[in-house]
PDB file of C-alpha atoms in Angstrom:
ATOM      1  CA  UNK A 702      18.743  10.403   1.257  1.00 55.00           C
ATOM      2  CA  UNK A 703      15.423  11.925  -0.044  1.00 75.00           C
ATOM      3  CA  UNK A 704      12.239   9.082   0.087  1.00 92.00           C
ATOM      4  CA  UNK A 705       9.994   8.656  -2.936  1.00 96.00           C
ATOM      5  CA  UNK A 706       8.164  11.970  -3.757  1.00 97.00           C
ATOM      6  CA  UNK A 707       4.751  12.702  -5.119  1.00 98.00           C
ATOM      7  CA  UNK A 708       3.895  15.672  -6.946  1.00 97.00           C
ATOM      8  CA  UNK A 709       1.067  17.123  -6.566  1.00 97.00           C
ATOM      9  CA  UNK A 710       0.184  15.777  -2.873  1.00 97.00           C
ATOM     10  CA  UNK A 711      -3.178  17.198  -3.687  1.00 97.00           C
ATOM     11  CA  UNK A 712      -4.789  17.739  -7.527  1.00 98.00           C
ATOM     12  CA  UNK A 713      -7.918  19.032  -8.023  1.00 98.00           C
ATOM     13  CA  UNK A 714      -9.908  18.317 -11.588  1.00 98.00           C
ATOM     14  CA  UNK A 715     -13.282  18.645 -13.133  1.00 98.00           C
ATOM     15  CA  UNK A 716     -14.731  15.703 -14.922  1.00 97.00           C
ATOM     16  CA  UNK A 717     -13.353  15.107 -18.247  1.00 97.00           C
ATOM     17  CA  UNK A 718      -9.817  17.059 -17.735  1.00 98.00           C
ATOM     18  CA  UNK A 719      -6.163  15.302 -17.199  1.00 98.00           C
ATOM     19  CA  UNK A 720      -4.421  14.267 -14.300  1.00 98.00           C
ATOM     20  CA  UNK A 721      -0.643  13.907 -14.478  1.00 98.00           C
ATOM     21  CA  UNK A 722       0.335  12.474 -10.876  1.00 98.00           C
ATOM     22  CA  UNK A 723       4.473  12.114 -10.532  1.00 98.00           C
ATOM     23  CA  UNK A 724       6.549  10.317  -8.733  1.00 98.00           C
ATOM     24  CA  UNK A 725      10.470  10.500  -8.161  1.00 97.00           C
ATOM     25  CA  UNK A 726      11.632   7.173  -6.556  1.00 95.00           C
ATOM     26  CA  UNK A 727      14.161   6.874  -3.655  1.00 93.00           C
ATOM     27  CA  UNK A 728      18.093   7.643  -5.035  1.00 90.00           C
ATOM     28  CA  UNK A 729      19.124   3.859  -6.834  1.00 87.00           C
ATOM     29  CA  UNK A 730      15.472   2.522  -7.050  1.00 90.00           C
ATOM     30  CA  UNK A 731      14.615   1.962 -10.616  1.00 90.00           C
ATOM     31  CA  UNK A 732      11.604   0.157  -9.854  1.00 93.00           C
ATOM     32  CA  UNK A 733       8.615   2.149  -9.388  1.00 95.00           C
ATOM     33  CA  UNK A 734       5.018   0.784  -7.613  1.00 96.00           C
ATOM     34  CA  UNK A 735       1.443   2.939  -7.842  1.00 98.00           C
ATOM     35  CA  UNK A 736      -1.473   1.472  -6.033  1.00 98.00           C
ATOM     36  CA  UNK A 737      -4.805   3.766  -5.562  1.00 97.00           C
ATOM     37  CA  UNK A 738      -6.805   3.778  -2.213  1.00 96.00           C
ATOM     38  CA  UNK A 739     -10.633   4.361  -2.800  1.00 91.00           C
ATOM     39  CA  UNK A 740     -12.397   6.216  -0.316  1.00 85.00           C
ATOM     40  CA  UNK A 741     -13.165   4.031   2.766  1.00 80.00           C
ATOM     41  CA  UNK A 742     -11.077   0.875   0.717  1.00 84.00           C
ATOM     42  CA  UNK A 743      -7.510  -0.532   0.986  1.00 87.00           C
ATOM     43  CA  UNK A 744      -4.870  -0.066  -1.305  1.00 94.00           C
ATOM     44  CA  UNK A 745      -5.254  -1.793  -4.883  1.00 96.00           C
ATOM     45  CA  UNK A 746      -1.983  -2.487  -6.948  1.00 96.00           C
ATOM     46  CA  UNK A 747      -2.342  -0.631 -10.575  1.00 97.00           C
ATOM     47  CA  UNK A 748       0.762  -1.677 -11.938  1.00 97.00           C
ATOM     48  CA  UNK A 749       4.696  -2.166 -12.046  1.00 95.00           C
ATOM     49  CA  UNK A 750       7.329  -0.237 -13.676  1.00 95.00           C
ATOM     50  CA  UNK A 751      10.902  -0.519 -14.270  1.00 93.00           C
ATOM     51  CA  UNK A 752      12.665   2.305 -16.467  1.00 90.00           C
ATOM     52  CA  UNK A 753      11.029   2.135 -19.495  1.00 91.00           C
ATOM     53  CA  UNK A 754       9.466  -0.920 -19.542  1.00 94.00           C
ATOM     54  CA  UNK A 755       5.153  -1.858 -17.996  1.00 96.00           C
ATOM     55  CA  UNK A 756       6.111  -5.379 -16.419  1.00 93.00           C
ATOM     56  CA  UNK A 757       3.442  -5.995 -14.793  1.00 94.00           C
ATOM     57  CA  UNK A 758      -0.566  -3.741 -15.300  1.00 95.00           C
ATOM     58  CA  UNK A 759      -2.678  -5.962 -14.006  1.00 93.00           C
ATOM     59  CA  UNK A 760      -4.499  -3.861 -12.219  1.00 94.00           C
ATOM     60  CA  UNK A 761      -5.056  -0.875 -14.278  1.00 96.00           C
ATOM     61  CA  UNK A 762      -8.371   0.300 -15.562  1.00 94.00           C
ATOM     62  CA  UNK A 763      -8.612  -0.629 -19.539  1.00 90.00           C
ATOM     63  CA  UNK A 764      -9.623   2.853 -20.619  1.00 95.00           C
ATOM     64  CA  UNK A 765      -7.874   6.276 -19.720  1.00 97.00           C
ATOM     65  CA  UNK A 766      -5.313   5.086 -17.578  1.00 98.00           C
ATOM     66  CA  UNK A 767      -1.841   4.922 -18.359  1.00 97.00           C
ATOM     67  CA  UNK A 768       1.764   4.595 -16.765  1.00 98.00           C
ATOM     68  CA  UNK A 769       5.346   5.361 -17.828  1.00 97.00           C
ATOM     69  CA  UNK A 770       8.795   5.341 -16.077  1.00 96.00           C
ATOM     70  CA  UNK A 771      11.181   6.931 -18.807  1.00 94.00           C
ATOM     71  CA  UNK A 772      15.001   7.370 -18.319  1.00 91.00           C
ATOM     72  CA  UNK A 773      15.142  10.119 -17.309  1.00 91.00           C
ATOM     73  CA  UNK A 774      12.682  11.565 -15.058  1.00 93.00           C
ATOM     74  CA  UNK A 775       9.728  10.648 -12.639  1.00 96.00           C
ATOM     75  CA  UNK A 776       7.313   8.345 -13.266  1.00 97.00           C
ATOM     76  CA  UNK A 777       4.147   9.537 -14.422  1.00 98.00           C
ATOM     77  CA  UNK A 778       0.443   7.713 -14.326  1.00 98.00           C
ATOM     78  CA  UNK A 779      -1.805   9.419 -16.388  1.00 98.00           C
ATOM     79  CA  UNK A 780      -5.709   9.628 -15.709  1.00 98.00           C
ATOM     80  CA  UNK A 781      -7.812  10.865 -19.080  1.00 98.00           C
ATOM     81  CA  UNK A 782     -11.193  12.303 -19.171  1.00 98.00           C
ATOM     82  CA  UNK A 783     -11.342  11.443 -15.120  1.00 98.00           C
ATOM     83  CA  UNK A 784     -14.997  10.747 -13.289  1.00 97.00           C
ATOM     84  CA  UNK A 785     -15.618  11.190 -10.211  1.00 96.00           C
ATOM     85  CA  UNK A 786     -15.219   7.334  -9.389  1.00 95.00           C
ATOM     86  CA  UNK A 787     -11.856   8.120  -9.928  1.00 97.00           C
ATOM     87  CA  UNK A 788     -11.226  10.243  -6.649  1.00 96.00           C
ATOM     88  CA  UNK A 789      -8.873   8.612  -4.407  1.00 96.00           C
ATOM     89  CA  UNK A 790      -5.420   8.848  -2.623  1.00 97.00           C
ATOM     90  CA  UNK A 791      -2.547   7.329  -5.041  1.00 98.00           C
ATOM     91  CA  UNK A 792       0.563   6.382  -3.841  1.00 98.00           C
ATOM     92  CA  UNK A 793       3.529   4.842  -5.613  1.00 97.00           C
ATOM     93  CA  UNK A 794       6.042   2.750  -4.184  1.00 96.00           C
ATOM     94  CA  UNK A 795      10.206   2.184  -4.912  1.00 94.00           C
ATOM     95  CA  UNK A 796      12.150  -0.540  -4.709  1.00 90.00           C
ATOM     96  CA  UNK A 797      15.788  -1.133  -5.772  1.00 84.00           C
ATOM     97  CA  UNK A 798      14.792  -4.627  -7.257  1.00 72.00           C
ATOM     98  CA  UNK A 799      11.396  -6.002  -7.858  1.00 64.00           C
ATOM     99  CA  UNK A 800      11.904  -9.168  -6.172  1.00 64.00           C
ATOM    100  CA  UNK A 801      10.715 -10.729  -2.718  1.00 62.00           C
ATOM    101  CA  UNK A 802      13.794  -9.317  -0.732  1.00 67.00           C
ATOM    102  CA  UNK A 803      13.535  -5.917  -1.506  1.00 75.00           C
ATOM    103  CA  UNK A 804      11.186  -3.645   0.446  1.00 83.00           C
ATOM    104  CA  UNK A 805       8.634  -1.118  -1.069  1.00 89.00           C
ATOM    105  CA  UNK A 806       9.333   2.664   0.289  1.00 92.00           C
ATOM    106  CA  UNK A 807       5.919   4.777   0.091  1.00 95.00           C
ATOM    107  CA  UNK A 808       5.915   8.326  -1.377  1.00 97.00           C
ATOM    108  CA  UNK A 809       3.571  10.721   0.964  1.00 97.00           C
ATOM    109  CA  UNK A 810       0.746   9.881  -1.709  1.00 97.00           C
ATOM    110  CA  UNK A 811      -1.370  11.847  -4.241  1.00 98.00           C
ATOM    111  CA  UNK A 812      -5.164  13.205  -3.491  1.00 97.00           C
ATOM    112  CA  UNK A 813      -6.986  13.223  -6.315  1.00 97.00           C
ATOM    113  CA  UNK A 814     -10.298  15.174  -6.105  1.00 97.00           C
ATOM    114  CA  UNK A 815     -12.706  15.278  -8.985  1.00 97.00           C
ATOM    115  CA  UNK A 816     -15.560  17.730  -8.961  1.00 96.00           C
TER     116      UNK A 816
ATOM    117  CA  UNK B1166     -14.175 -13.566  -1.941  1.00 76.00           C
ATOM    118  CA  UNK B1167     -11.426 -10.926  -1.104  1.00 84.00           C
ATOM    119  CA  UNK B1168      -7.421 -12.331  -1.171  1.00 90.00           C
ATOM    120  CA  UNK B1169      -6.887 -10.728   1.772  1.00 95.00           C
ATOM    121  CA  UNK B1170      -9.275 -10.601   4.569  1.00 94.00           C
ATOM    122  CA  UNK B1171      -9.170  -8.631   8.128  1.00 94.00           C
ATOM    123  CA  UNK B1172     -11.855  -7.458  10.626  1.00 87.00           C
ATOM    124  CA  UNK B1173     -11.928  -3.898   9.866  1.00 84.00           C
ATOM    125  CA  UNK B1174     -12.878  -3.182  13.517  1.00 85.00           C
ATOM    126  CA  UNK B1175     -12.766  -0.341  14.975  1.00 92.00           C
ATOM    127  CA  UNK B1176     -11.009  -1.953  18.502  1.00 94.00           C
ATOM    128  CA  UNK B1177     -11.106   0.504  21.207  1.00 96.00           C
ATOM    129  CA  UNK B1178      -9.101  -0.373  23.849  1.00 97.00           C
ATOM    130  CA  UNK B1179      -7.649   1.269  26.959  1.00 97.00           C
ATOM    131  CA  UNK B1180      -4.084   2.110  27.374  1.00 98.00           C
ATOM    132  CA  UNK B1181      -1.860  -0.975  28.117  1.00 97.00           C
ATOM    133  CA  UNK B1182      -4.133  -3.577  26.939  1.00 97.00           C
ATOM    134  CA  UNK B1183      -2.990  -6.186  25.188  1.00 97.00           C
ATOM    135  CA  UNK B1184      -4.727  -6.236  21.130  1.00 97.00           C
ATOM    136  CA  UNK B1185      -4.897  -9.179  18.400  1.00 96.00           C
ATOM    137  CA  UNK B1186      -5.627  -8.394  14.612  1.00 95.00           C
ATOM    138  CA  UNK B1187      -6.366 -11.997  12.253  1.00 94.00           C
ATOM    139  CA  UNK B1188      -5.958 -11.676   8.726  1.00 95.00           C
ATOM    140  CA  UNK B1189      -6.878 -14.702   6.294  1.00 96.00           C
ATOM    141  CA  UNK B1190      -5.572 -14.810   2.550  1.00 95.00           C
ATOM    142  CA  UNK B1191      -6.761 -16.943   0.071  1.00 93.00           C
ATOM    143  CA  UNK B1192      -3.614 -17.650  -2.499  1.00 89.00           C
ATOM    144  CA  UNK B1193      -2.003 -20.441  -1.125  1.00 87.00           C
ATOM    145  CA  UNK B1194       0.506 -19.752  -3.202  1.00 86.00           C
ATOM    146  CA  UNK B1195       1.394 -15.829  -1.714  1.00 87.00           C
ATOM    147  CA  UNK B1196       5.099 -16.579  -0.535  1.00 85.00           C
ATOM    148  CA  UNK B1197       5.910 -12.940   1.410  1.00 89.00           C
ATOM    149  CA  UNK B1198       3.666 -11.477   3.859  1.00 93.00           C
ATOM    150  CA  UNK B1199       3.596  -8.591   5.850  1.00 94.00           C
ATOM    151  CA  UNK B1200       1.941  -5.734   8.842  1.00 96.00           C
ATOM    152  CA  UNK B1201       1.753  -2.349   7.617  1.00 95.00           C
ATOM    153  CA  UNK B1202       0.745   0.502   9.877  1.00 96.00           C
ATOM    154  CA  UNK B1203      -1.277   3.744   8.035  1.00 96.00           C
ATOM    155  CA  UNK B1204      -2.040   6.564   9.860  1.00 95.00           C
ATOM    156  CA  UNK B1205      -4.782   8.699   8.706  1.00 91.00           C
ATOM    157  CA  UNK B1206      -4.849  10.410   5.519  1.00 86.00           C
ATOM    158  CA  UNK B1207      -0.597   9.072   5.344  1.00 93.00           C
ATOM    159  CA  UNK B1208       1.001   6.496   3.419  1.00 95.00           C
ATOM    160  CA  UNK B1209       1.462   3.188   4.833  1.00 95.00           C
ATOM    161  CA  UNK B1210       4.603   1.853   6.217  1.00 94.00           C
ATOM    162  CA  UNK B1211       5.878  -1.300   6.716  1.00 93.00           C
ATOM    163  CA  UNK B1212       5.600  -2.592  10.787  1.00 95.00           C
ATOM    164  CA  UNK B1213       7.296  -5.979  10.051  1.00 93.00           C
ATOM    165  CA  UNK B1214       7.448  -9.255   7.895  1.00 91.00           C
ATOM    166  CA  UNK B1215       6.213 -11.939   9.516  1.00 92.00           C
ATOM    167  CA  UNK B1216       7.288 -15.374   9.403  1.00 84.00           C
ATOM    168  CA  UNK B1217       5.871 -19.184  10.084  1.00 84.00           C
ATOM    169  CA  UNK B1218       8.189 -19.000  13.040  1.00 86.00           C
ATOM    170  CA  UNK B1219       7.226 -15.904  14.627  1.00 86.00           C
ATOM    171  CA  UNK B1220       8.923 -13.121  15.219  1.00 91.00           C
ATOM    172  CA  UNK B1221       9.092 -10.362  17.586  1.00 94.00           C
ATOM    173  CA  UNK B1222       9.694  -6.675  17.749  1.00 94.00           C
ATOM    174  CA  UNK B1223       9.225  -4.897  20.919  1.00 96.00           C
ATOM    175  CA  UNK B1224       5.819  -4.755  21.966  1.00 97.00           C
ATOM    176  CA  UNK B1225       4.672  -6.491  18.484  1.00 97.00           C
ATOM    177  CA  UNK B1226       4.517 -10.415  17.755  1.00 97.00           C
ATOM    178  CA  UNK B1227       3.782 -11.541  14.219  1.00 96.00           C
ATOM    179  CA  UNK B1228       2.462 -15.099  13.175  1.00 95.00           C
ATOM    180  CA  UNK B1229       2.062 -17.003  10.058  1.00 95.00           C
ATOM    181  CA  UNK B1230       0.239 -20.500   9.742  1.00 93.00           C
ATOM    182  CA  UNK B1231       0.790 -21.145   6.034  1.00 92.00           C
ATOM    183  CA  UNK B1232      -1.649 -24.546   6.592  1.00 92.00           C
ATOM    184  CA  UNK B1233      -4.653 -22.252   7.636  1.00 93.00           C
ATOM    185  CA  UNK B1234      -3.228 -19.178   5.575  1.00 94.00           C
ATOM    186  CA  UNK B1235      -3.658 -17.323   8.411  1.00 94.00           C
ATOM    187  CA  UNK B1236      -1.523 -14.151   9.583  1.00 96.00           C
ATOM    188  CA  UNK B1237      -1.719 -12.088  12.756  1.00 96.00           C
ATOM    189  CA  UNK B1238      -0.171  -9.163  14.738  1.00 97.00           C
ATOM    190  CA  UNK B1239      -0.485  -9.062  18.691  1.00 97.00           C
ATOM    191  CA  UNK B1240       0.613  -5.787  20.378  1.00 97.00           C
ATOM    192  CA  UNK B1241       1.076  -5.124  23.962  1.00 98.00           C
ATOM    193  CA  UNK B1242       1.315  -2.103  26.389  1.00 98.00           C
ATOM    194  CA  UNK B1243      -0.850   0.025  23.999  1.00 98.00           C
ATOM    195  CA  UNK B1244       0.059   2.896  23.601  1.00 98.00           C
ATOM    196  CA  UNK B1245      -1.724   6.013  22.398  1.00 97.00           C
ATOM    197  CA  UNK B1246       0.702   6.541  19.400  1.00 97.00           C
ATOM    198  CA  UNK B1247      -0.423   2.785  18.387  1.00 98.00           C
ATOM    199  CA  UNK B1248      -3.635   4.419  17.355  1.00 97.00           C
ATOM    200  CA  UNK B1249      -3.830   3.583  13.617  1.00 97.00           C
ATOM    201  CA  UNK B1250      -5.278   1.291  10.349  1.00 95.00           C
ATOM    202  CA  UNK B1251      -3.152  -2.034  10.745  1.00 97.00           C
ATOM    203  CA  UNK B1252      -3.198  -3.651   7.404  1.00 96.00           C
ATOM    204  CA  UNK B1253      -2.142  -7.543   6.357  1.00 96.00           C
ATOM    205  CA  UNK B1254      -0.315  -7.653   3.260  1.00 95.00           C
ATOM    206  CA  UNK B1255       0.956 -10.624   1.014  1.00 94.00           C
ATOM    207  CA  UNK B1256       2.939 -10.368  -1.877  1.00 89.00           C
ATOM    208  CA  UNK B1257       1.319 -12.226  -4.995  1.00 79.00           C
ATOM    209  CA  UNK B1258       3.375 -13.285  -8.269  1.00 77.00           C
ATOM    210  CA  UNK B1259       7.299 -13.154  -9.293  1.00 76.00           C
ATOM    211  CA  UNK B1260       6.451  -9.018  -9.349  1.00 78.00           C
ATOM    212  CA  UNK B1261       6.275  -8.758  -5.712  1.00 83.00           C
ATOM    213  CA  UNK B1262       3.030  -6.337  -6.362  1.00 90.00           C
ATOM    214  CA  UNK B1263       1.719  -5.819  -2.567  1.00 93.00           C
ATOM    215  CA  UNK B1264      -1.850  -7.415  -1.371  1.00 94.00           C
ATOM    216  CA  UNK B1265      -3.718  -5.564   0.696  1.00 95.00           C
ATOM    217  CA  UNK B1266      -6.419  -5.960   2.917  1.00 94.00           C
ATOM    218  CA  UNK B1267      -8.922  -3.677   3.849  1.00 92.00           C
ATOM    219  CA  UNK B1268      -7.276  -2.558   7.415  1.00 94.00           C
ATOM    220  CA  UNK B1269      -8.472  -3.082  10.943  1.00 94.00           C
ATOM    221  CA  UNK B1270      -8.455   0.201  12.827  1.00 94.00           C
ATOM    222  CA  UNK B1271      -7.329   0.887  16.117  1.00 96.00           C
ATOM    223  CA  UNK B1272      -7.910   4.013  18.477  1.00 96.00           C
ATOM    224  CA  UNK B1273      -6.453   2.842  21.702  1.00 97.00           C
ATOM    225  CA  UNK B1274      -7.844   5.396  24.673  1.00 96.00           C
ATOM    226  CA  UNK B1275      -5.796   7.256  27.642  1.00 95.00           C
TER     227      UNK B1275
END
């Protein structure tokens, strides 16, 4: 049984391009987890995804962030126009249910350099 | 003030010593809470819950005083594979998003 994956483990953008960071839960998870790690700084939740549905964005940035978990397919958060503030490690997590007695699986994490 | 608070250390310690990380949260009303182990430049994964009775896993002890909101992790017989960020997690709302403090690291020496 494959654990969550992260495409690309390490993306590499100049200010003001895209970043398109995937991830493919664990086989029967359908809900998905990303949290960012700032240089030097824990983890921070961004926000919490079933299939097709934002339940909980709490801690995503108001402007040029954005998440989606479609049917079919990984789960994508999207980073517009990035600045360098916005280098960090980004890892999503799966679980099969979002409550208390269902552990979060990490994928391997996304590096996110912006020059 | 952070919701999650740990001494971010470093503790150097000698193989086979015995090591104790505190962790403090503020929300009183955090109802799940965890030890995570990160290694550098990895992602983290999960140690062990911990619970207001204790529990035990090897050479790892967990406690949670839900009066004090206070967590910690004790280890014994360090080892040199122990050498890692140890960070104190609580779950916070019915969306079980993950709380994280900042880490305490450890580099435990032969």
């Amino acid at each position: 049984n494959a654990g969550v994956m992260q495409n690309p483990r390490h993306l590499v953008r100049r200010r003001g391009q895209e970043a398109r960071l995937r991830c493919s839960p664990m086989k029967g998870h359908s809900h998905v987890y990303w949290y960012r790690q700032l240089p030097e700084e824990g983890l921070k939740f961004m926000v919490y995804l079933q299939k097709e549905n934002i339940i909980d964005e709490s801690g995503m940035p108001k402007e040029r962030f954005s998440a989606e978990f479609p049917k079919e397919g990984p789960s994508i958060l999207r980073i517009q126009q990035v600045v360098r503030g916005d280098s960090a490690a980004y890892f999503c997590a799966s679980s099969p249910q979002g409550s208390l007695d269902y552990e979060q699986y990490f994928g391997p994490g996304t590096r996110l350099t912006v020059t | 003030r952070k919701e999650v608070e740990q001494d971010p250390g470093p503790f150097n310690v000698p193989e086979g010593a015995t090591v104790a990380f505190n962790c403090t949260y503020s929300n009183s009303a955090s109802q799940s809470f965890f030890w995570y182990r990160q290694d550098c430049r990895k992602e983290p994964k999960l140690l062990m819950s911990v619970y207001s009775s204790g529990n035990e896993d090897g050479r790892f002890t967990a406690q949670l005083n839900r009066a004090s909101q206070y967590i910690s992790l004790l280890i014994r017989d360090s080892k040199l594979s122990d050498s890692a960020t140890y960070l104190c997690v609580v779950t916070s709302g019915a969306t079980n998003k993950l709380i994280f403090g900042t880490g305490t690291l450890l580099a435990v020496q032969p």
